[in-house]
PDB file of C-alpha atoms in Angstrom:
ATOM      1  CA  MET A1077     122.823 123.880 135.469  1.00 52.00           C
ATOM      2  CA  SER A1078     123.120 127.135 133.631  1.00 50.00           C
ATOM      3  CA  PRO A1079     120.843 127.521 130.614  1.00 52.00           C
ATOM      4  CA  HIS A1080     121.851 129.995 127.942  1.00 53.00           C
ATOM      5  CA  LYS A1081     119.824 131.891 125.410  1.00 54.00           C
ATOM      6  CA  SER A1082     119.460 129.907 122.237  1.00 57.00           C
ATOM      7  CA  LYS A1083     120.790 131.185 118.919  1.00 58.00           C
ATOM      8  CA  ASN A1084     117.958 129.283 117.275  1.00 57.00           C
ATOM      9  CA  PRO A1085     115.100 131.774 116.685  1.00 56.00           C
ATOM     10  CA  TYR A1086     112.567 128.937 116.894  1.00 53.00           C
ATOM     11  CA  ALA A1087     113.691 127.592 120.271  1.00 57.00           C
ATOM     12  CA  ALA A1088     110.831 127.545 122.753  1.00 53.00           C
ATOM     13  CA  PHE A1089     112.931 127.660 125.917  1.00 56.00           C
ATOM     14  CA  PRO A1090     116.578 128.212 126.923  1.00 59.00           C
ATOM     15  CA  GLU A1091     119.050 125.607 125.747  1.00 65.00           C
ATOM     16  CA  TYR A1092     121.293 123.504 127.956  1.00 67.00           C
ATOM     17  CA  THR A1093     124.753 122.282 127.056  1.00 74.00           C
ATOM     18  CA  ALA A1094     125.475 118.625 126.337  1.00 72.00           C
ATOM     19  CA  GLU A1095     127.243 118.427 129.692  1.00 80.00           C
ATOM     20  CA  ASP A1096     124.151 119.829 131.416  1.00 78.00           C
ATOM     21  CA  MET A1097     121.987 117.171 129.787  1.00 75.00           C
ATOM     22  CA  ARG A1098     124.342 114.383 130.845  1.00 79.00           C
ATOM     23  CA  LYS A1099     124.000 115.514 134.452  1.00 82.00           C
ATOM     24  CA  LEU A1100     120.210 115.362 134.375  1.00 81.00           C
ATOM     25  CA  LYS A1101     118.843 112.560 136.563  1.00 85.00           C
ATOM     26  CA  VAL A1102     115.180 113.450 136.019  1.00 87.00           C
ATOM     27  CA  HIS A1103     113.846 114.593 132.659  1.00 85.00           C
ATOM     28  CA  ALA A1104     110.163 115.119 133.490  1.00 90.00           C
ATOM     29  CA  VAL A1105     108.289 116.195 136.612  1.00 91.00           C
ATOM     30  CA  GLU A1106     104.667 115.914 137.653  1.00 94.00           C
ATOM     31  CA  VAL A1107     102.735 119.175 137.687  1.00 93.00           C
ATOM     32  CA  PRO A1108     101.391 119.724 141.219  1.00 92.00           C
ATOM     33  CA  GLY A1109      97.631 119.363 141.589  1.00 92.00           C
ATOM     34  CA  THR A1110      97.067 117.440 138.361  1.00 94.00           C
ATOM     35  CA  ARG A1111      96.810 113.914 139.809  1.00 94.00           C
ATOM     36  CA  THR A1112      93.344 112.514 140.571  1.00 94.00           C
ATOM     37  CA  ASP A1113      92.000 109.257 141.992  1.00 93.00           C
ATOM     38  CA  LEU A1114      91.362 108.015 138.451  1.00 92.00           C
ATOM     39  CA  GLU A1115      94.278 109.497 136.540  1.00 92.00           C
ATOM     40  CA  THR A1116      97.976 110.056 136.941  1.00 92.00           C
ATOM     41  CA  GLY A1117      99.259 113.600 136.943  1.00 94.00           C
ATOM     42  CA  ILE A1118     100.464 115.622 133.981  1.00 93.00           C
ATOM     43  CA  PHE A1119     104.206 115.432 133.441  1.00 93.00           C
ATOM     44  CA  ARG A1120     106.183 118.309 132.019  1.00 90.00           C
ATOM     45  CA  ASN A1121     109.725 118.663 130.698  1.00 84.00           C
ATOM     46  CA  VAL A1122     112.016 119.502 133.605  1.00 82.00           C
ATOM     47  CA  MET A1123     113.471 122.408 131.600  1.00 76.00           C
ATOM     48  CA  SER A1124     110.039 124.036 131.469  1.00 78.00           C
ATOM     49  CA  GLN A1125     108.352 122.678 134.576  1.00 80.00           C
ATOM     50  CA  ASN A1126     106.752 125.903 135.788  1.00 82.00           C
ATOM     51  CA  ALA A1127     104.912 126.759 132.584  1.00 79.00           C
ATOM     52  CA  LEU A1128     104.208 125.429 129.139  1.00 76.00           C
ATOM     53  CA  ALA A1129     106.893 126.267 126.617  1.00 70.00           C
ATOM     54  CA  THR A1130     106.157 129.335 124.539  1.00 70.00           C
ATOM     55  CA  GLY A1131     107.592 130.628 121.319  1.00 66.00           C
ATOM     56  CA  PHE A1132     105.587 128.549 118.867  1.00 63.00           C
ATOM     57  CA  GLU A1133     102.635 130.907 118.504  1.00 66.00           C
ATOM     58  CA  ASN A1134     104.036 133.330 115.946  1.00 57.00           C
ATOM     59  CA  THR A1135     105.947 130.946 113.711  1.00 70.00           C
ATOM     60  CA  SER A1136     104.930 129.901 110.235  1.00 78.00           C
ATOM     61  CA  ILE A1137     104.542 126.230 111.181  1.00 83.00           C
ATOM     62  CA  HIS A1138     101.292 124.887 109.769  1.00 86.00           C
ATOM     63  CA  SER A1139     102.341 121.438 108.553  1.00 91.00           C
ATOM     64  CA  VAL A1140     105.096 118.839 108.782  1.00 92.00           C
ATOM     65  CA  VAL A1141     106.539 120.292 105.582  1.00 95.00           C
ATOM     66  CA  ASP A1142     106.940 123.604 107.420  1.00 92.00           C
ATOM     67  CA  LEU A1143     108.814 121.795 110.208  1.00 90.00           C
ATOM     68  CA  PHE A1144     111.248 120.368 107.681  1.00 95.00           C
ATOM     69  CA  ASN A1145     111.669 123.774 106.050  1.00 93.00           C
ATOM     70  CA  ILE A1146     112.614 125.346 109.375  1.00 89.00           C
ATOM     71  CA  GLY A1147     115.238 122.689 110.057  1.00 88.00           C
ATOM     72  CA  SER A1148     116.572 123.118 106.550  1.00 94.00           C
ATOM     73  CA  SER A1149     116.745 126.903 106.853  1.00 92.00           C
ATOM     74  CA  ILE A1150     118.685 126.709 110.123  1.00 89.00           C
ATOM     75  CA  ASN A1151     121.343 124.309 108.868  1.00 91.00           C
ATOM     76  CA  PRO A1152     120.898 123.368 105.185  1.00 95.00           C
ATOM     77  CA  LYS A1153     124.190 121.493 104.993  1.00 96.00           C
ATOM     78  CA  GLY A1154     123.709 119.789 108.350  1.00 94.00           C
ATOM     79  CA  ASN A1155     122.993 116.099 108.806  1.00 95.00           C
ATOM     80  CA  CYS A1156     119.332 115.303 108.259  1.00 97.00           C
ATOM     81  CA  LEU A1157     118.873 111.576 107.599  1.00 97.00           C
ATOM     82  CA  GLY A1158     121.410 108.888 108.374  1.00 96.00           C
ATOM     83  CA  HIS A1159     121.627 105.137 108.026  1.00 94.00           C
ATOM     84  CA  ARG A1160     124.135 102.379 108.713  1.00 93.00           C
ATOM     85  CA  PRO A1161     124.694 100.222 105.619  1.00 89.00           C
ATOM     86  CA  ILE A1162     125.140  96.475 105.884  1.00 88.00           C
ATOM     87  CA  THR A1163     128.752  95.641 105.012  1.00 89.00           C
ATOM     88  CA  GLY A1164     128.457  91.865 105.228  1.00 87.00           C
ATOM     89  CA  TYR A1165     127.130  88.957 107.262  1.00 87.00           C
ATOM     90  CA  ASP A1166     128.587  86.799 110.017  1.00 90.00           C
ATOM     91  CA  ALA A1167     129.711  83.488 108.543  1.00 90.00           C
ATOM     92  CA  VAL A1168     128.357  81.501 111.493  1.00 92.00           C
ATOM     93  CA  THR A1169     125.222  83.272 112.691  1.00 90.00           C
ATOM     94  CA  GLY A1170     124.272  85.081 109.504  1.00 84.00           C
ATOM     95  CA  ALA A1171     123.761  88.274 111.505  1.00 88.00           C
ATOM     96  CA  PRO A1172     124.357  91.474 109.526  1.00 87.00           C
ATOM     97  CA  LYS A1173     127.509  93.490 110.046  1.00 91.00           C
ATOM     98  CA  TRP A1174     126.795  97.217 110.168  1.00 91.00           C
ATOM     99  CA  GLY A1175     129.041  99.979 108.922  1.00 93.00           C
ATOM    100  CA  GLY A1176     129.235 103.525 110.253  1.00 94.00           C
ATOM    101  CA  PHE A1177     126.535 106.119 109.703  1.00 95.00           C
ATOM    102  CA  VAL A1178     126.151 107.586 106.229  1.00 96.00           C
ATOM    103  CA  TRP A1179     124.423 110.969 106.281  1.00 97.00           C
ATOM    104  CA  GLN A1180     122.342 113.014 103.857  1.00 98.00           C
ATOM    105  CA  SER A1181     122.156 116.764 104.389  1.00 98.00           C
ATOM    106  CA  PHE A1182     118.951 118.779 104.558  1.00 98.00           C
ATOM    107  CA  GLU A1183     119.781 120.091 101.083  1.00 98.00           C
ATOM    108  CA  ARG A1184     120.111 116.583  99.692  1.00 98.00           C
ATOM    109  CA  VAL A1185     116.929 115.376 101.387  1.00 98.00           C
ATOM    110  CA  ARG A1186     115.028 118.386 100.036  1.00 98.00           C
ATOM    111  CA  GLU A1187     116.250 117.582  96.532  1.00 98.00           C
ATOM    112  CA  ARG A1188     115.300 113.915  96.811  1.00 99.00           C
ATOM    113  CA  MET A1189     111.895 114.486  98.416  1.00 99.00           C
ATOM    114  CA  THR A1190     111.036 117.036  95.720  1.00 98.00           C
ATOM    115  CA  HIS A1191     112.001 114.692  92.907  1.00 99.00           C
ATOM    116  CA  PHE A1192     110.266 111.735  94.541  1.00 99.00           C
ATOM    117  CA  GLY A1193     107.102 113.712  95.253  1.00 98.00           C
ATOM    118  CA  ASP A1194     106.937 115.008  91.683  1.00 99.00           C
ATOM    119  CA  GLY A1195     107.636 111.500  90.433  1.00 98.00           C
ATOM    120  CA  LEU A1196     104.796 110.083  92.518  1.00 98.00           C
ATOM    121  CA  MET A1197     102.394 112.539  90.937  1.00 98.00           C
ATOM    122  CA  LYS A1198     103.575 111.479  87.477  1.00 98.00           C
ATOM    123  CA  VAL A1199     103.120 107.824  88.418  1.00 98.00           C
ATOM    124  CA  TYR A1200      99.630 108.543  89.753  1.00 98.00           C
ATOM    125  CA  GLU A1201      98.765 110.382  86.551  1.00 97.00           C
ATOM    126  CA  GLU A1202      99.967 107.487  84.402  1.00 97.00           C
ATOM    127  CA  SER A1203      98.111 104.927  86.533  1.00 96.00           C
ATOM    128  CA  GLY A1204      94.760 106.332  85.418  1.00 93.00           C
ATOM    129  CA  VAL A1205      93.280 106.007  88.898  1.00 91.00           C
ATOM    130  CA  GLY A1206      91.955 109.550  89.063  1.00 91.00           C
ATOM    131  CA  ASP A1207      92.525 113.253  88.466  1.00 94.00           C
ATOM    132  CA  VAL A1208      96.110 114.128  89.363  1.00 93.00           C
ATOM    133  CA  GLU A1209      95.269 117.833  89.625  1.00 93.00           C
ATOM    134  CA  LYS A1210      92.363 117.415  92.040  1.00 95.00           C
ATOM    135  CA  ASP A1211      92.743 114.145  93.918  1.00 95.00           C
ATOM    136  CA  LYS A1212      94.314 113.833  97.335  1.00 96.00           C
ATOM    137  CA  TRP A1213      95.184 110.235  98.066  1.00 97.00           C
ATOM    138  CA  ALA A1214      96.994 108.051 100.587  1.00 97.00           C
ATOM    139  CA  LEU A1215     100.498 106.721  99.966  1.00 98.00           C
ATOM    140  CA  GLY A1216     101.180 103.347 101.567  1.00 98.00           C
ATOM    141  CA  ILE A1217     104.626 102.717 103.093  1.00 98.00           C
ATOM    142  CA  TYR A1218     105.695  99.184 104.032  1.00 96.00           C
ATOM    143  CA  ALA A1219     109.285  99.262 105.294  1.00 93.00           C
ATOM    144  CA  ILE A1220     111.537  99.422 108.305  1.00 90.00           C
ATOM    145  CA  ASN A1221     112.787 102.812 109.451  1.00 91.00           C
ATOM    146  CA  ARG A1222     115.227 104.100 106.833  1.00 93.00           C
ATOM    147  CA  PRO A1223     115.846 107.353 104.914  1.00 97.00           C
ATOM    148  CA  GLU A1224     113.567 106.382 102.031  1.00 98.00           C
ATOM    149  CA  TRP A1225     110.643 106.122 104.468  1.00 97.00           C
ATOM    150  CA  THR A1226     110.940 109.790 105.379  1.00 98.00           C
ATOM    151  CA  ILE A1227     111.803 110.903 101.850  1.00 98.00           C
ATOM    152  CA  ALA A1228     108.682 109.161 100.527  1.00 98.00           C
ATOM    153  CA  GLU A1229     106.525 110.643 103.283  1.00 98.00           C
ATOM    154  CA  LEU A1230     107.800 114.190 102.727  1.00 98.00           C
ATOM    155  CA  GLY A1231     107.527 113.779  98.968  1.00 98.00           C
ATOM    156  CA  GLY A1232     103.890 112.796  99.306  1.00 98.00           C
ATOM    157  CA  MET A1233     103.182 115.683 101.655  1.00 97.00           C
ATOM    158  CA  LEU A1234     104.597 118.202  99.187  1.00 98.00           C
ATOM    159  CA  HIS A1235     101.417 117.514  97.226  1.00 98.00           C
ATOM    160  CA  SER A1236      99.074 117.164 100.238  1.00 97.00           C
ATOM    161  CA  ASN A1237      98.898 113.371 100.064  1.00 98.00           C
ATOM    162  CA  ALA A1238      98.667 111.492 103.358  1.00 97.00           C
ATOM    163  CA  THR A1239     100.681 108.407 104.293  1.00 98.00           C
ATOM    164  CA  VAL A1240      99.505 105.038 105.602  1.00 97.00           C
ATOM    165  CA  ALA A1241     102.034 102.818 107.370  1.00 95.00           C
ATOM    166  CA  LEU A1242     101.976  99.021 107.175  1.00 93.00           C
ATOM    167  CA  TYR A1243     103.657  96.762 109.742  1.00 86.00           C
ATOM    168  CA  ASP A1244     104.739  93.114 109.788  1.00 81.00           C
ATOM    169  CA  THR A1245     103.148  92.661 113.207  1.00 80.00           C
ATOM    170  CA  LEU A1246      99.714  93.268 111.716  1.00 72.00           C
ATOM    171  CA  GLY A1247      99.997  90.366 109.256  1.00 75.00           C
ATOM    172  CA  PRO A1248      98.826  90.069 105.623  1.00 78.00           C
ATOM    173  CA  ASP A1249      95.124  90.091 106.508  1.00 86.00           C
ATOM    174  CA  ALA A1250      95.477  93.417 108.305  1.00 89.00           C
ATOM    175  CA  ALA A1251      97.595  94.798 105.464  1.00 91.00           C
ATOM    176  CA  GLN A1252      94.867  93.838 103.009  1.00 93.00           C
ATOM    177  CA  PHE A1253      92.220  95.516 105.173  1.00 93.00           C
ATOM    178  CA  ILE A1254      94.255  98.711 105.596  1.00 94.00           C
ATOM    179  CA  LEU A1255      95.099  99.074 101.913  1.00 95.00           C
ATOM    180  CA  HIS A1256      91.512  98.390 100.902  1.00 95.00           C
ATOM    181  CA  HIS A1257      89.992 100.655 103.552  1.00 95.00           C
ATOM    182  CA  SER A1258      92.305 103.611 102.799  1.00 96.00           C
ATOM    183  CA  GLU A1259      92.072 103.042  99.023  1.00 96.00           C
ATOM    184  CA  VAL A1260      95.840 103.239  98.561  1.00 97.00           C
ATOM    185  CA  PRO A1261      96.850 103.434  94.866  1.00 98.00           C
ATOM    186  CA  ILE A1262     100.640 103.394  95.377  1.00 98.00           C
ATOM    187  CA  VAL A1263     102.733 101.567  97.985  1.00 98.00           C
ATOM    188  CA  VAL A1264     106.403 102.214  98.711  1.00 98.00           C
ATOM    189  CA  ALA A1265     107.943  99.005 100.065  1.00 97.00           C
ATOM    190  CA  THR A1266     111.257  97.304 100.709  1.00 94.00           C
ATOM    191  CA  VAL A1267     111.954  94.463  98.305  1.00 93.00           C
ATOM    192  CA  ASP A1268     111.169  91.756 100.883  1.00 90.00           C
ATOM    193  CA  LYS A1269     107.596  93.062 101.283  1.00 93.00           C
ATOM    194  CA  VAL A1270     106.715  93.032  97.590  1.00 95.00           C
ATOM    195  CA  PRO A1271     105.754  89.325  97.378  1.00 94.00           C
ATOM    196  CA  THR A1272     103.260  89.804 100.210  1.00 93.00           C
ATOM    197  CA  LEU A1273     101.741  92.822  98.484  1.00 96.00           C
ATOM    198  CA  LEU A1274     101.480  91.041  95.147  1.00 96.00           C
ATOM    199  CA  SER A1275      99.893  88.005  96.780  1.00 95.00           C
ATOM    200  CA  ILE A1276      97.006  90.126  98.115  1.00 94.00           C
ATOM    201  CA  SER A1277      96.807  92.579  95.211  1.00 95.00           C
ATOM    202  CA  GLY A1278      93.904  90.722  93.609  1.00 94.00           C
ATOM    203  CA  THR A1279      91.634  91.971  96.396  1.00 94.00           C
ATOM    204  CA  LEU A1280      92.842  95.572  96.129  1.00 95.00           C
ATOM    205  CA  GLU A1281      91.022  97.329  93.325  1.00 94.00           C
ATOM    206  CA  LYS A1282      92.745 100.689  93.881  1.00 96.00           C
ATOM    207  CA  LEU A1283      96.326  99.404  94.147  1.00 98.00           C
ATOM    208  CA  LYS A1284      98.140 100.045  90.865  1.00 98.00           C
ATOM    209  CA  VAL A1285     101.815 100.649  91.641  1.00 98.00           C
ATOM    210  CA  ILE A1286     104.485  99.319  94.015  1.00 98.00           C
ATOM    211  CA  VAL A1287     107.683 101.361  94.403  1.00 98.00           C
ATOM    212  CA  VAL A1288     110.565  99.161  95.560  1.00 97.00           C
ATOM    213  CA  ILE A1289     113.172 100.394  98.051  1.00 95.00           C
ATOM    214  CA  PRO A1290     116.526  98.639  97.479  1.00 87.00           C
ATOM    215  CA  ALA A1291     118.226  96.453 100.068  1.00 80.00           C
ATOM    216  CA  TYR A1292     120.593  98.142 102.517  1.00 70.00           C
ATOM    217  CA  GLY A1293     123.687  96.259 101.445  1.00 63.00           C
ATOM    218  CA  PRO A1294     124.897  92.901 100.131  1.00 58.00           C
ATOM    219  CA  VAL A1295     122.167  90.283 100.373  1.00 55.00           C
ATOM    220  CA  ASP A1296     121.720  86.626  99.595  1.00 51.00           C
ATOM    221  CA  ARG A1297     120.097  86.936  96.179  1.00 47.00           C
ATOM    222  CA  SER A1298     118.440  83.556  96.670  1.00 49.00           C
ATOM    223  CA  SER A1299     116.376  85.018  99.515  1.00 67.00           C
ATOM    224  CA  LEU A1300     114.989  88.018  97.632  1.00 75.00           C
ATOM    225  CA  PRO A1301     113.505  88.012  94.135  1.00 81.00           C
ATOM    226  CA  PRO A1302     115.311  90.264  91.631  1.00 87.00           C
ATOM    227  CA  ILE A1303     113.468  93.304  90.339  1.00 91.00           C
ATOM    228  CA  GLU A1304     113.007  91.697  86.905  1.00 93.00           C
ATOM    229  CA  VAL A1305     111.065  88.814  88.451  1.00 94.00           C
ATOM    230  CA  LEU A1306     108.945  91.230  90.475  1.00 95.00           C
ATOM    231  CA  ARG A1307     108.153  93.303  87.379  1.00 96.00           C
ATOM    232  CA  LYS A1308     106.990  90.185  85.529  1.00 97.00           C
ATOM    233  CA  TRP A1309     104.905  89.005  88.479  1.00 96.00           C
ATOM    234  CA  GLY A1310     103.465  92.492  88.886  1.00 97.00           C
ATOM    235  CA  ALA A1311     102.517  92.655  85.205  1.00 97.00           C
ATOM    236  CA  GLU A1312     100.597  89.401  85.602  1.00 97.00           C
ATOM    237  CA  LYS A1313      98.702  90.976  88.505  1.00 97.00           C
ATOM    238  CA  GLY A1314      98.132  94.311  86.777  1.00 97.00           C
ATOM    239  CA  ILE A1315     100.548  96.038  89.174  1.00 98.00           C
ATOM    240  CA  ARG A1316     103.320  98.310  87.920  1.00 98.00           C
ATOM    241  CA  ILE A1317     106.648  97.743  89.680  1.00 98.00           C
ATOM    242  CA  LEU A1318     109.090 100.659  89.860  1.00 98.00           C
ATOM    243  CA  GLU A1319     112.347 101.158  91.707  1.00 98.00           C
ATOM    244  CA  PHE A1320     112.658 104.088  94.114  1.00 98.00           C
ATOM    245  CA  SER A1321     115.356 105.665  91.951  1.00 98.00           C
ATOM    246  CA  GLU A1322     113.107 105.431  88.887  1.00 98.00           C
ATOM    247  CA  VAL A1323     110.446 107.531  90.590  1.00 99.00           C
ATOM    248  CA  GLU A1324     113.063 110.102  91.598  1.00 99.00           C
ATOM    249  CA  LEU A1325     114.219 110.295  87.980  1.00 99.00           C
ATOM    250  CA  MET A1326     110.631 110.690  86.777  1.00 98.00           C
ATOM    251  CA  GLY A1327     110.264 113.643  89.127  1.00 98.00           C
ATOM    252  CA  LEU A1328     113.510 115.183  87.925  1.00 98.00           C
ATOM    253  CA  GLU A1329     112.306 114.921  84.332  1.00 98.00           C
ATOM    254  CA  ASN A1330     108.725 115.991  85.101  1.00 98.00           C
ATOM    255  CA  PRO A1331     108.882 118.805  87.700  1.00 98.00           C
ATOM    256  CA  ARG A1332     105.567 119.920  89.114  1.00 97.00           C
ATOM    257  CA  LYS A1333     104.488 122.852  91.264  1.00 97.00           C
ATOM    258  CA  ALA A1334     104.028 121.726  94.851  1.00 97.00           C
ATOM    259  CA  ARG A1335     100.522 121.542  96.294  1.00 97.00           C
ATOM    260  CA  LEU A1336     101.529 122.290  99.864  1.00 96.00           C
ATOM    261  CA  PRO A1337      99.365 121.033 102.731  1.00 95.00           C
ATOM    262  CA  THR A1338      97.326 123.287 104.985  1.00 92.00           C
ATOM    263  CA  GLU A1339      96.220 122.787 108.569  1.00 91.00           C
ATOM    264  CA  ASP A1340      93.083 121.079 107.238  1.00 93.00           C
ATOM    265  CA  ASP A1341      94.957 118.379 105.313  1.00 95.00           C
ATOM    266  CA  ILE A1342      95.565 114.892 106.693  1.00 95.00           C
ATOM    267  CA  TRP A1343      99.197 114.084 107.454  1.00 94.00           C
ATOM    268  CA  CYS A1344      98.928 110.347 108.121  1.00 95.00           C
ATOM    269  CA  ILE A1345      96.323 107.660 108.734  1.00 94.00           C
ATOM    270  CA  CYS A1346      97.328 105.301 111.552  1.00 92.00           C
ATOM    271  CA  TYR A1347      95.909 101.822 111.953  1.00 90.00           C
ATOM    272  CA  THR A1348      96.673  99.831 115.099  1.00 78.00           C
ATOM    273  CA  SER A1349      95.900  96.350 116.340  1.00 62.00           C
TER     274      SER A1349
END
């Protein structure tokens, strides 16, 4: 293979062509002398097997927001987040039918994460939980991988707020423990997760708002409660229900100076089984 010098000023080692990468049979190699009787050896990228990659030391990367900014500066109109919408369902099996990828550019993602992050701060302020100017809090996210997950995470980080992920595999008891332990005031969730959150909300003193991510495509409306029903149920529980787009609009109408994270700020809090 013949590596060439990268045009990307942030590249840590020479780049290989797509054809070079397709020819690779081994992608990582063990560093000689690192294996012991109790531990396996250290494995290193085959493109930088003789030394650790360099080139990161003098960059301005201090947070995940900085990482996004670098990607955006290199190719602002390039594809950043993509998803495949559901176009329908199989008549026999009920399995979803997926369309082609729909992409959002770095520019579009920056716009949306800014509006969503500003909107979150407005929602937090209106919730009366604490001091919006001083508090740093954890944003819960309960959803499958999709663009809104990352947009919500980046929006929270623009104001130095960490994220806490929730998973179906952990079950409602674990979700209740995580939300209580991390004192999450706002959860971003897909519509199918909202009933679970509302059912345990009575034990979550700090939880005040649930932001609902819309379904990917056409759904059986009998299987998911409409937003109006969720709002009414939430009101009975003392929980405000907002749609994702509503929070973006709130941010657009109430712009706020970013409170960018530093190396001392928490990015995410991970709970495992």
